[in-house]
mmCIF file of C-alpha atoms in Angstrom:
data_model
loop_
_atom_site.group_PDB
_atom_site.id
_atom_site.type_symbol
_atom_site.label_atom_id
_atom_site.label_comp_id
_atom_site.label_asym_id
_atom_site.label_seq_id
_atom_site.Cartn_x
_atom_site.Cartn_y
_atom_site.Cartn_z
ATOM 1 C CA MET Z 108 11.522 -39.194 6.818
ATOM 2 C CA ALA Z 109 13.565 -37.031 4.798
ATOM 3 C CA VAL Z 110 14.579 -33.764 7.194
ATOM 4 C CA GLN Z 111 14.583 -31.153 3.433
ATOM 5 C CA LEU Z 112 11.277 -30.343 2.741
ATOM 6 C CA GLU Z 113 10.567 -27.660 -0.593
ATOM 7 C CA LEU Z 114 7.952 -25.487 1.832
ATOM 8 C CA ILE Z 115 6.075 -22.792 -0.200
ATOM 9 C CA ALA Z 116 4.241 -19.783 1.433
ATOM 10 C CA THR Z 117 1.493 -18.432 -0.562
ATOM 11 C CA ALA Z 118 1.271 -14.872 -1.090
ATOM 12 C CA PRO Z 119 -1.687 -12.627 -1.969
ATOM 13 C CA MET Z 120 -1.040 -11.378 -5.115
ATOM 14 C CA GLY Z 121 1.366 -8.960 -6.075
ATOM 15 C CA LEU Z 122 2.709 -8.917 -2.250
ATOM 16 C CA GLU Z 123 4.977 -11.886 -3.114
ATOM 17 C CA ALA Z 124 7.741 -9.291 -2.971
ATOM 18 C CA VAL Z 125 7.120 -8.948 0.862
ATOM 19 C CA VAL Z 126 7.011 -12.717 1.631
ATOM 20 C CA ALA Z 127 10.164 -13.527 0.504
ATOM 21 C CA ARG Z 128 11.764 -10.510 2.324
ATOM 22 C CA GLU Z 129 9.598 -11.803 4.813
ATOM 23 C CA LEU Z 130 10.681 -14.797 5.352
ATOM 24 C CA GLN Z 131 14.917 -13.229 4.222
ATOM 25 C CA GLN Z 132 14.055 -11.889 7.693
ATOM 26 C CA LEU Z 133 13.758 -14.863 9.313
ATOM 27 C CA GLY Z 134 17.420 -16.063 8.494
ATOM 28 C CA TYR Z 135 15.752 -17.917 4.673
ATOM 29 C CA THR Z 136 18.263 -16.829 1.582
ATOM 30 C CA ASP Z 137 17.406 -19.047 -0.466
ATOM 31 C CA THR Z 138 13.467 -18.011 -1.442
ATOM 32 C CA LYS Z 139 12.426 -18.355 -5.409
ATOM 33 C CA VAL Z 140 9.122 -16.018 -6.073
ATOM 34 C CA GLU Z 141 7.046 -17.381 -8.320
ATOM 35 C CA ASN Z 142 3.403 -16.217 -8.503
ATOM 36 C CA GLY Z 143 1.448 -16.632 -5.543
ATOM 37 C CA ARG Z 144 4.574 -17.855 -3.363
ATOM 38 C CA VAL Z 145 7.616 -18.172 -2.028
ATOM 39 C CA THR Z 146 9.067 -21.724 -2.069
ATOM 40 C CA PHE Z 147 11.882 -22.284 0.347
ATOM 41 C CA PRO Z 148 14.162 -25.250 1.569
ATOM 42 C CA GLY Z 149 13.467 -26.736 5.214
ATOM 43 C CA SER Z 150 13.103 -29.604 8.063
ATOM 44 C CA LEU Z 151 10.308 -29.669 9.671
ATOM 45 C CA ILE Z 152 11.003 -27.329 12.243
ATOM 46 C CA ASP Z 153 10.593 -24.156 10.534
ATOM 47 C CA ILE Z 154 7.085 -24.968 9.219
ATOM 48 C CA CYS Z 155 6.533 -24.062 12.648
ATOM 49 C CA ARG Z 156 8.631 -21.131 13.186
ATOM 50 C CA CYS Z 157 7.315 -20.171 9.520
ATOM 51 C CA ASN Z 158 3.447 -21.034 11.545
ATOM 52 C CA LEU Z 159 4.295 -18.416 14.045
ATOM 53 C CA TRP Z 160 6.192 -15.598 12.501
ATOM 54 C CA LEU Z 161 4.704 -15.553 9.212
ATOM 55 C CA ARG Z 162 2.894 -11.419 9.302
ATOM 56 C CA THR Z 163 1.478 -11.604 5.444
ATOM 57 C CA SER Z 164 1.379 -14.564 3.818
ATOM 58 C CA ASP Z 165 -1.722 -17.435 3.913
ATOM 59 C CA ARG Z 166 -0.246 -20.406 4.565
ATOM 60 C CA ILE Z 167 2.312 -23.015 5.008
ATOM 61 C CA LEU Z 168 2.271 -25.749 2.709
ATOM 62 C CA ILE Z 169 4.582 -28.641 1.453
ATOM 63 C CA LYS Z 170 5.283 -29.236 -1.182
ATOM 64 C CA MET Z 171 4.562 -32.874 -3.021
ATOM 65 C CA GLY Z 172 5.569 -33.386 -5.745
ATOM 66 C CA GLU Z 173 5.084 -31.480 -9.750
ATOM 67 C CA PHE Z 174 4.885 -33.599 -12.649
ATOM 68 C CA GLU Z 175 2.920 -33.639 -15.859
ATOM 69 C CA ALA Z 176 -0.480 -34.663 -16.274
ATOM 70 C CA ARG Z 177 -1.797 -34.488 -19.601
ATOM 71 C CA THR Z 178 -4.158 -37.618 -18.697
ATOM 72 C CA PHE Z 179 -6.282 -39.117 -15.902
ATOM 73 C CA ASP Z 180 -3.487 -41.408 -16.068
ATOM 74 C CA GLU Z 181 -0.778 -39.094 -15.806
ATOM 75 C CA LEU Z 182 -2.272 -37.678 -12.490
ATOM 76 C CA PHE Z 183 -2.933 -40.784 -11.019
ATOM 77 C CA GLU Z 184 0.511 -42.457 -11.155
ATOM 78 C CA GLY Z 185 2.272 -39.326 -10.401
ATOM 79 C CA THR Z 186 0.157 -38.580 -7.601
ATOM 80 C CA LYS Z 187 0.477 -42.419 -6.701
ATOM 81 C CA ALA Z 188 4.553 -41.460 -6.797
ATOM 82 C CA LEU Z 189 4.750 -39.490 -4.356
ATOM 83 C CA PRO Z 190 5.427 -40.878 -0.028
ATOM 84 C CA TRP Z 191 2.533 -39.904 1.363
ATOM 85 C CA GLN Z 192 2.216 -42.127 4.054
ATOM 86 C CA GLU Z 193 5.773 -40.223 5.253
ATOM 87 C CA PHE Z 194 3.440 -37.495 6.593
ATOM 88 C CA ILE Z 195 -0.476 -39.130 6.380
ATOM 89 C CA PRO Z 196 -1.155 -42.023 9.615
ATOM 90 C CA ALA Z 197 -4.170 -44.471 9.189
ATOM 91 C CA ASN Z 198 -6.327 -42.432 10.608
ATOM 92 C CA GLY Z 199 -5.301 -39.388 8.722
ATOM 93 C CA GLU Z 200 -8.116 -37.540 7.943
ATOM 94 C CA PHE Z 201 -7.034 -36.194 4.416
ATOM 95 C CA PRO Z 202 -9.772 -33.742 1.591
ATOM 96 C CA VAL Z 203 -8.219 -33.030 -1.007
ATOM 97 C CA GLU Z 204 -9.398 -29.645 -3.264
ATOM 98 C CA GLY Z 205 -8.189 -28.092 -6.732
ATOM 99 C CA ARG Z 206 -7.657 -26.093 -9.029
ATOM 100 C CA SER Z 207 -7.248 -26.244 -12.647
ATOM 101 C CA HIS Z 208 -6.347 -23.560 -15.406
ATOM 102 C CA LYS Z 209 -5.407 -23.712 -18.783
ATOM 103 C CA SER Z 210 -4.975 -27.550 -18.781
ATOM 104 C CA GLN Z 211 -7.156 -30.537 -20.324
ATOM 105 C CA LEU Z 212 -7.367 -32.082 -17.197
ATOM 106 C CA SER Z 213 -10.166 -29.440 -16.510
ATOM 107 C CA SER Z 214 -12.871 -30.731 -13.841
ATOM 108 C CA VAL Z 215 -11.906 -30.204 -11.307
ATOM 109 C CA PRO Z 216 -14.140 -32.775 -9.397
ATOM 110 C CA ALA Z 217 -11.828 -35.357 -12.024
ATOM 111 C CA CYS Z 218 -9.002 -34.441 -11.202
ATOM 112 C CA GLN Z 219 -9.797 -34.591 -7.710
ATOM 113 C CA GLY Z 220 -11.134 -37.698 -6.998
ATOM 114 C CA ILE Z 221 -8.030 -39.451 -8.619
ATOM 115 C CA VAL Z 222 -6.205 -37.923 -6.467
ATOM 116 C CA LYS Z 223 -8.037 -39.491 -3.690
ATOM 117 C CA LYS Z 224 -8.296 -42.145 -5.120
ATOM 118 C CA ALA Z 225 -4.032 -42.817 -5.836
ATOM 119 C CA ILE Z 226 -2.640 -41.769 -2.079
ATOM 120 C CA VAL Z 227 -5.847 -44.049 -0.895
ATOM 121 C CA GLU Z 228 -3.861 -46.807 -3.234
ATOM 122 C CA LYS Z 229 -0.610 -45.829 -2.129
ATOM 123 C CA LEU Z 230 -1.693 -46.019 1.689
ATOM 124 C CA LYS Z 231 -3.511 -49.859 1.337
ATOM 125 C CA GLU Z 232 0.463 -50.423 0.289
ATOM 126 C CA THR Z 233 1.635 -49.267 3.597
ATOM 127 C CA TYR Z 234 -0.525 -49.694 6.157
ATOM 128 C CA HIS Z 235 -2.016 -53.173 4.362
ATOM 129 C CA THR Z 236 -5.486 -52.141 5.170
ATOM 130 C CA GLU Z 237 -8.797 -51.218 2.863
ATOM 131 C CA TRP Z 238 -10.678 -49.022 4.717
ATOM 132 C CA PHE Z 239 -9.492 -45.978 6.442
ATOM 133 C CA PRO Z 240 -11.248 -44.007 8.245
ATOM 134 C CA GLU Z 241 -10.478 -40.600 8.389
ATOM 135 C CA ASN Z 242 -11.076 -39.123 12.052
ATOM 136 C CA GLY Z 243 -7.326 -38.335 13.036
ATOM 137 C CA PRO Z 244 -5.227 -35.019 11.799
ATOM 138 C CA ARG Z 245 -6.141 -33.277 9.202
ATOM 139 C CA TYR Z 246 -4.049 -33.272 6.023
ATOM 140 C CA VAL Z 247 -5.281 -30.475 3.229
ATOM 141 C CA ILE Z 248 -3.924 -31.713 -0.034
ATOM 142 C CA GLU Z 249 -3.935 -29.927 -3.481
ATOM 143 C CA VAL Z 250 -3.814 -30.602 -6.688
ATOM 144 C CA ILE Z 251 -3.464 -27.067 -8.600
ATOM 145 C CA LEU Z 252 -3.163 -27.668 -12.561
ATOM 146 C CA LEU Z 253 -1.079 -24.799 -14.374
ATOM 147 C CA ASN Z 254 -0.302 -25.571 -18.620
ATOM 148 C CA ASP Z 255 -1.135 -29.414 -18.080
ATOM 149 C CA LYS Z 256 1.432 -29.902 -14.949
ATOM 150 C CA ALA Z 257 0.371 -31.230 -11.481
ATOM 151 C CA LEU Z 258 1.769 -28.970 -8.515
ATOM 152 C CA LEU Z 259 0.261 -31.724 -5.120
ATOM 153 C CA THR Z 260 0.859 -29.911 -1.326
ATOM 154 C CA LEU Z 261 -0.440 -30.907 1.061
ATOM 155 C CA ASP Z 262 -1.775 -27.375 3.806
ATOM 156 C CA THR Z 263 -0.795 -26.719 8.004
ATOM 157 C CA THR Z 264 -1.540 -23.850 8.381
ATOM 158 C CA GLY Z 265 -5.814 -24.946 8.200
ATOM 159 C CA PRO Z 266 -7.745 -21.940 8.681
ATOM 160 C CA GLY Z 267 -5.363 -19.592 6.997
ATOM 161 C CA LEU Z 268 -3.106 -17.282 9.082
ATOM 162 C CA HIS Z 269 -4.633 -13.746 8.491
ATOM 163 C CA LYS Z 270 -6.466 -15.885 11.788
ATOM 164 C CA ARG Z 271 -4.324 -14.188 14.487
ATOM 165 C CA GLY Z 272 -7.258 -15.007 17.147
ATOM 166 C CA TYR Z 273 -7.519 -11.883 18.234
ATOM 167 C CA ARG Z 274 -10.515 -10.613 16.025
ATOM 168 C CA LYS Z 275 -13.354 -12.401 17.184
ATOM 169 C CA HIS Z 276 -16.006 -9.812 16.178
ATOM 170 C CA ALA Z 277 -15.468 -7.501 12.908
ATOM 171 C CA THR Z 278 -17.139 -4.347 10.770
ATOM 172 C CA GLU Z 279 -18.601 -4.602 7.970
ATOM 173 C CA ALA Z 280 -15.525 -5.343 4.794
ATOM 174 C CA PRO Z 281 -12.571 -5.700 7.283
ATOM 175 C CA LEU Z 282 -8.156 -5.661 6.140
ATOM 176 C CA LYS Z 283 -7.942 -9.112 6.199
ATOM 177 C CA GLU Z 284 -4.980 -8.850 9.245
ATOM 178 C CA THR Z 285 -2.368 -9.789 6.463
ATOM 179 C CA LEU Z 286 -2.887 -7.448 4.421
ATOM 180 C CA ALA Z 287 -3.080 -4.604 7.347
ATOM 181 C CA ALA Z 288 0.126 -6.251 8.074
ATOM 182 C CA ALA Z 289 1.552 -5.499 4.315
ATOM 183 C CA LEU Z 290 0.509 -1.903 4.249
ATOM 184 C CA ILE Z 291 2.867 -1.375 7.561
ATOM 185 C CA GLN Z 292 6.290 -2.805 6.031
ATOM 186 C CA LEU Z 293 5.176 -1.277 2.405
ATOM 187 C CA SER Z 294 5.132 1.702 5.015
ATOM 188 C CA ARG Z 295 8.655 1.127 6.748
ATOM 189 C CA TRP Z 296 7.123 2.371 9.221
ATOM 190 C CA ASN Z 297 8.883 1.496 12.839
ATOM 191 C CA PRO Z 298 7.873 2.087 16.938
ATOM 192 C CA SER Z 299 10.228 5.661 17.163
ATOM 193 C CA ARG Z 300 7.423 7.093 14.797
ATOM 194 C CA PRO Z 301 3.847 8.061 15.932
ATOM 195 C CA PHE Z 302 1.007 5.700 13.782
ATOM 196 C CA TYR Z 303 -2.144 6.940 12.895
ATOM 197 C CA ASP Z 304 -5.337 5.485 11.173
ATOM 198 C CA PRO Z 305 -8.654 8.143 10.903
ATOM 199 C CA CYS Z 306 -10.454 5.149 9.568
ATOM 200 C CA CYS Z 307 -9.519 2.253 12.105
ATOM 201 C CA GLY Z 308 -13.049 0.368 11.593
ATOM 202 C CA SER Z 309 -12.365 -3.079 13.577
ATOM 203 C CA GLY Z 310 -8.539 -1.048 14.555
ATOM 204 C CA THR Z 311 -6.342 -4.467 12.597
ATOM 205 C CA LEU Z 312 -4.158 -1.842 10.834
ATOM 206 C CA PRO Z 313 -3.053 -0.541 14.952
ATOM 207 C CA ILE Z 314 -3.338 -3.953 16.116
ATOM 208 C CA GLU Z 315 -0.594 -5.053 13.283
ATOM 209 C CA ALA Z 316 1.105 -2.110 13.764
ATOM 210 C CA ALA Z 317 1.680 -2.509 17.673
ATOM 211 C CA MET Z 318 2.700 -6.313 16.951
ATOM 212 C CA ILE Z 319 5.184 -5.180 14.345
ATOM 213 C CA GLY Z 320 6.474 -3.015 17.497
ATOM 214 C CA TRP Z 321 6.402 -5.625 19.620
ATOM 215 C CA ASN Z 322 7.661 -8.406 18.097
ATOM 216 C CA VAL Z 323 5.004 -10.004 18.122
ATOM 217 C CA ALA Z 324 4.938 -13.097 16.404
ATOM 218 C CA PRO Z 325 1.553 -13.476 14.457
ATOM 219 C CA GLY Z 326 1.109 -16.915 15.557
ATOM 220 C CA LEU Z 327 1.279 -16.945 18.918
ATOM 221 C CA ARG Z 328 -2.687 -17.040 19.857
ATOM 222 C CA ARG Z 329 -3.359 -19.346 17.202
ATOM 223 C CA SER Z 330 -2.495 -23.078 16.752
ATOM 224 C CA PHE Z 331 -2.110 -24.805 13.553
ATOM 225 C CA ASN Z 332 -3.152 -28.175 12.214
ATOM 226 C CA SER Z 333 -0.847 -30.092 11.758
ATOM 227 C CA GLU Z 334 0.704 -28.966 15.586
ATOM 228 C CA ASN Z 335 -1.686 -33.069 15.930
ATOM 229 C CA TRP Z 336 0.125 -34.142 13.667
ATOM 230 C CA PRO Z 337 2.791 -37.973 14.044
ATOM 231 C CA VAL Z 338 5.478 -36.437 12.240
ATOM 232 C CA ILE Z 339 5.750 -33.335 13.900
ATOM 233 C CA PRO Z 340 7.539 -34.572 17.524
ATOM 234 C CA ASP Z 341 5.503 -31.816 20.369
ATOM 235 C CA SER Z 342 9.151 -31.048 21.039
ATOM 236 C CA LEU Z 343 9.419 -28.391 17.599
ATOM 237 C CA TRP Z 344 6.127 -26.976 18.950
ATOM 238 C CA GLN Z 345 7.037 -26.005 21.864
ATOM 239 C CA GLU Z 346 10.977 -24.603 20.812
ATOM 240 C CA ALA Z 347 9.612 -22.171 18.369
ATOM 241 C CA ARG Z 348 6.664 -21.010 21.038
ATOM 242 C CA ASP Z 349 9.228 -20.881 23.124
ATOM 243 C CA GLU Z 350 12.118 -18.447 20.234
ATOM 244 C CA ALA Z 351 9.055 -16.611 20.101
ATOM 245 C CA PHE Z 352 7.784 -15.721 23.439
ATOM 246 C CA ASP Z 353 11.987 -14.606 24.294
ATOM 247 C CA ALA Z 354 11.508 -12.764 20.643
ATOM 248 C CA PHE Z 355 8.811 -10.218 21.968
ATOM 249 C CA ASP Z 356 9.886 -6.987 24.101
ATOM 250 C CA ASP Z 357 7.325 -4.255 25.120
ATOM 251 C CA SER Z 358 9.636 -2.391 26.999
ATOM 252 C CA ILE Z 359 9.314 -0.251 23.479
ATOM 253 C CA PRO Z 360 6.848 3.068 23.766
ATOM 254 C CA LEU Z 361 4.393 2.836 21.148
ATOM 255 C CA GLU Z 362 2.384 5.782 19.957
ATOM 256 C CA ILE Z 363 0.431 4.129 18.188
ATOM 257 C CA THR Z 364 -4.373 5.768 17.078
ATOM 258 C CA GLY Z 365 -7.054 5.038 15.439
ATOM 259 C CA SER Z 366 -10.018 7.056 15.293
ATOM 260 C CA ASP Z 367 -13.033 6.367 13.648
ATOM 261 C CA ILE Z 368 -16.897 8.761 13.379
ATOM 262 C CA ASP Z 369 -18.541 5.090 14.048
ATOM 263 C CA PRO Z 370 -19.076 4.453 18.216
ATOM 264 C CA GLY Z 371 -19.445 1.168 17.118
ATOM 265 C CA ALA Z 372 -16.476 0.349 14.766
ATOM 266 C CA ILE Z 373 -14.834 1.419 17.954
ATOM 267 C CA GLU Z 374 -16.095 -0.581 20.496
ATOM 268 C CA ILE Z 375 -15.184 -3.514 18.071
ATOM 269 C CA ALA Z 376 -11.488 -2.099 17.871
ATOM 270 C CA LYS Z 377 -11.676 -1.858 21.659
ATOM 271 C CA ALA Z 378 -12.123 -5.872 22.680
ATOM 272 C CA ALA Z 379 -10.348 -7.154 19.949
ATOM 273 C CA ALA Z 380 -6.765 -4.585 21.234
ATOM 274 C CA LYS Z 381 -7.165 -5.807 24.397
ATOM 275 C CA ALA Z 382 -7.240 -9.516 23.250
ATOM 276 C CA ALA Z 383 -4.296 -8.593 21.220
ATOM 277 C CA GLY Z 384 -2.867 -7.862 24.436
ATOM 278 C CA PHE Z 385 -2.091 -4.439 23.215
ATOM 279 C CA ALA Z 386 -5.710 -2.168 26.047
ATOM 280 C CA LYS Z 387 -3.188 0.233 27.049
ATOM 281 C CA GLU Z 388 -1.478 1.170 24.349
ATOM 282 C CA ILE Z 389 -3.116 1.529 21.060
ATOM 283 C CA LYS Z 390 -5.256 5.219 21.889
ATOM 284 C CA PHE Z 391 -9.206 4.185 19.591
ATOM 285 C CA GLU Z 392 -11.185 7.750 19.443
ATOM 286 C CA ALA Z 393 -14.495 7.714 17.554
ATOM 287 C CA LEU Z 394 -13.455 11.030 16.140
ATOM 288 C CA PRO Z 395 -15.204 12.401 11.650
ATOM 289 C CA ALA Z 396 -11.466 11.923 9.736
ATOM 290 C CA ALA Z 397 -12.140 16.520 9.069
ATOM 291 C CA ARG Z 398 -11.398 16.159 13.641
ATOM 292 C CA ILE Z 399 -8.392 14.586 14.207
ATOM 293 C CA GLN Z 400 -5.482 16.094 15.737
ATOM 294 C CA PRO Z 401 -2.303 13.381 14.984
ATOM 295 C CA SER Z 402 0.631 14.669 17.508
ATOM 296 C CA GLY Z 403 4.353 13.528 16.856
ATOM 297 C CA GLU Z 404 6.958 15.077 14.308
ATOM 298 C CA TYR Z 405 7.998 12.063 11.273
ATOM 299 C CA GLY Z 406 4.050 10.111 11.582
ATOM 300 C CA CYS Z 407 3.353 7.422 9.985
ATOM 301 C CA LEU Z 408 -0.712 7.801 8.477
ATOM 302 C CA ILE Z 409 -1.735 4.265 7.580
ATOM 303 C CA THR Z 410 -5.484 3.735 6.298
ATOM 304 C CA ASN Z 411 -7.725 2.005 4.726
ATOM 305 C CA PRO Z 412 -10.894 4.876 3.738
ATOM 306 C CA PRO Z 413 -13.904 2.980 2.905
ATOM 307 C CA TYR Z 414 -14.668 2.540 -0.632
ATOM 308 C CA GLY Z 415 -17.910 4.349 -2.153
ATOM 309 C CA GLU Z 416 -20.186 2.181 -3.541
ATOM 310 C CA ARG Z 417 -23.060 4.225 -4.315
ATOM 311 C CA ILE Z 418 -23.545 7.592 -5.420
ATOM 312 C CA GLY Z 419 -23.849 9.271 -2.496
ATOM 313 C CA GLU Z 420 -21.091 7.392 -0.519
ATOM 314 C CA GLU Z 421 -18.447 8.715 -3.903
ATOM 315 C CA LYS Z 422 -19.319 12.463 -2.592
ATOM 316 C CA GLU Z 423 -18.971 11.683 1.599
ATOM 317 C CA VAL Z 424 -15.082 9.239 0.799
ATOM 318 C CA ARG Z 425 -14.348 11.746 -2.489
ATOM 319 C CA LYS Z 426 -14.600 14.770 1.044
ATOM 320 C CA LEU Z 427 -13.045 12.173 2.507
ATOM 321 C CA ILE Z 428 -9.629 12.387 1.558
ATOM 322 C CA ALA Z 429 -9.535 16.278 0.370
ATOM 323 C CA GLN Z 430 -9.603 16.229 3.821
ATOM 324 C CA LEU Z 431 -6.170 13.787 4.045
ATOM 325 C CA GLY Z 432 -5.530 15.772 1.714
ATOM 326 C CA ARG Z 433 -5.602 18.976 3.444
ATOM 327 C CA LEU Z 434 -4.113 17.045 6.466
ATOM 328 C CA SER Z 435 -0.334 16.178 4.320
ATOM 329 C CA VAL Z 436 -0.070 19.851 4.121
ATOM 330 C CA GLN Z 437 -1.073 21.325 8.045
ATOM 331 C CA LEU Z 438 1.770 17.727 9.434
ATOM 332 C CA PRO Z 439 4.316 18.602 7.038
ATOM 333 C CA THR Z 440 6.949 16.137 8.200
ATOM 334 C CA TRP Z 441 4.828 12.337 8.295
ATOM 335 C CA SER Z 442 3.872 10.289 5.078
ATOM 336 C CA PHE Z 443 0.290 9.002 4.054
ATOM 337 C CA PHE Z 444 0.078 6.016 2.532
ATOM 338 C CA ALA Z 445 -3.946 5.130 2.301
ATOM 339 C CA LEU Z 446 -5.323 1.675 0.134
ATOM 340 C CA SER Z 447 -7.773 2.781 -2.512
ATOM 341 C CA PRO Z 448 -9.677 2.104 -4.939
ATOM 342 C CA THR Z 449 -10.429 5.155 -6.234
ATOM 343 C CA LYS Z 450 -9.359 6.346 -9.281
ATOM 344 C CA THR Z 451 -9.884 10.483 -8.398
ATOM 345 C CA PHE Z 452 -7.802 9.450 -5.137
ATOM 346 C CA GLU Z 453 -4.585 11.803 -6.274
ATOM 347 C CA SER Z 454 -6.722 14.707 -7.328
ATOM 348 C CA ASP Z 455 -8.861 14.432 -4.081
ATOM 349 C CA PHE Z 456 -5.921 14.682 -1.754
ATOM 350 C CA GLY Z 457 -4.398 17.068 -4.075
ATOM 351 C CA ARG Z 458 -1.272 15.709 -5.425
ATOM 352 C CA LYS Z 459 0.744 13.091 -7.137
ATOM 353 C CA ALA Z 460 1.735 10.379 -5.041
ATOM 354 C CA ASP Z 461 5.905 10.145 -4.650
ATOM 355 C CA LYS Z 462 4.568 5.619 -4.324
ATOM 356 C CA ARG Z 463 1.982 3.504 -6.394
ATOM 357 C CA ARG Z 464 1.710 0.140 -6.060
ATOM 358 C CA LYS Z 465 -1.624 -2.045 -7.428
ATOM 359 C CA LEU Z 466 -3.312 -4.755 -4.701
ATOM 360 C CA TYR Z 467 -5.889 -6.441 -4.071
ATOM 361 C CA ASN Z 468 -8.296 -6.396 -0.862
ATOM 362 C CA GLY Z 469 -9.943 -8.996 -1.509
ATOM 363 C CA ARG Z 470 -11.339 -9.042 -5.246
ATOM 364 C CA ILE Z 471 -11.298 -5.023 -5.009
ATOM 365 C CA GLU Z 472 -8.093 -4.115 -7.508
ATOM 366 C CA CYS Z 473 -6.115 -0.956 -5.280
ATOM 367 C CA GLN Z 474 -3.903 1.729 -5.146
ATOM 368 C CA TYR Z 475 -1.151 1.375 -1.776
ATOM 369 C CA TYR Z 476 -0.992 5.842 -2.400
ATOM 370 C CA GLN Z 477 2.681 6.526 -0.375
ATOM 371 C CA PHE Z 478 2.636 10.379 -0.289
ATOM 372 C CA LEU Z 479 6.314 10.518 1.557
ATOM 373 C CA GLY Z 480 7.844 12.911 3.869
ATOM 374 C CA PRO Z 481 11.123 13.793 4.890
ATOM 375 C CA LEU Z 482 13.316 10.320 6.886
ATOM 376 C CA PRO Z 483 13.726 10.984 10.725
ATOM 377 C CA PRO Z 484 17.182 12.463 11.882
ATOM 378 C CA ARG Z 485 19.555 9.989 12.513
ATOM 379 C CA ARG Z 486 19.154 10.067 16.079
ATOM 380 C CA THR Z 487 22.898 10.539 17.344
ATOM 381 C CA GLU Z 488 24.680 8.375 20.032
#
């Protein structure tokens, strides 16, 4: 099969540029940023590397094709013309998912049915059989119709990339690991600076910081659908995993702390940190935000404070934000970062943010408030 593929790293809304920057740091310089995705050329081993390494993307897709589709006939013929047989074996399981927006073909179930039928016809020509057992490796196909154009993709990831494998339990409304990694990357924190999260919940932000600090590939502890695909040799996955193990560096000292008012959350966070391999490196403590005392200079406080959805809660959340504002005065060399939908955040904090960025936590529209302290002095050799 053709080695050169068009790959897509899907991105949560507002994080496309962060995903593109990650790809560029991994050596993928020819990127095209679009709404909700970053497209780039790659080969089979790049499927392995990107699934293992991308911290802020949701999944890695193969772009199978894109074409005009105003009628079911056009959708059928356009789908059938694509090289499905290069990926899907005779026993492959190939469910079809779909979305439609601003398109004449608006019935998603009907479009899914047409795409499935077209792929079956294509595979019949290759495998000379009328029946496919679908009891083998899984190939999730998605058809997206937008403005009468069909985009067909093949999902190489399986469960989303936020499922790192270290979190067995979670607190209510946990922060997705991919979003947590993005907040850290946007803060420009690095392991030479102290890190503190005073509303750590199940520990996602501190754990993601530790993984960045030690250069741990986030996908190292999990498996992916495409690991079972005959088209990708096991040797490529082994090569990519070996590279990731070689890049890991546990010699870097980490100063990472998470605290939360809920002792139950702290127990969950400690279990997750242990599963991720950071039981000794991350300090967790059950403390109300009013009592925290971050140590060190030029640190980063990064947090996702609770959202006040009821009247009593809102008052408590505003009080918490005010406490963080007072703490920022006591820690003049620290930078403070908070993801929150609270409209009064800046006035409660006590000053205007140096930067704001609109991001979505699930479907909740938030602002990422950034209060920037001085940068650490450059170390002289």
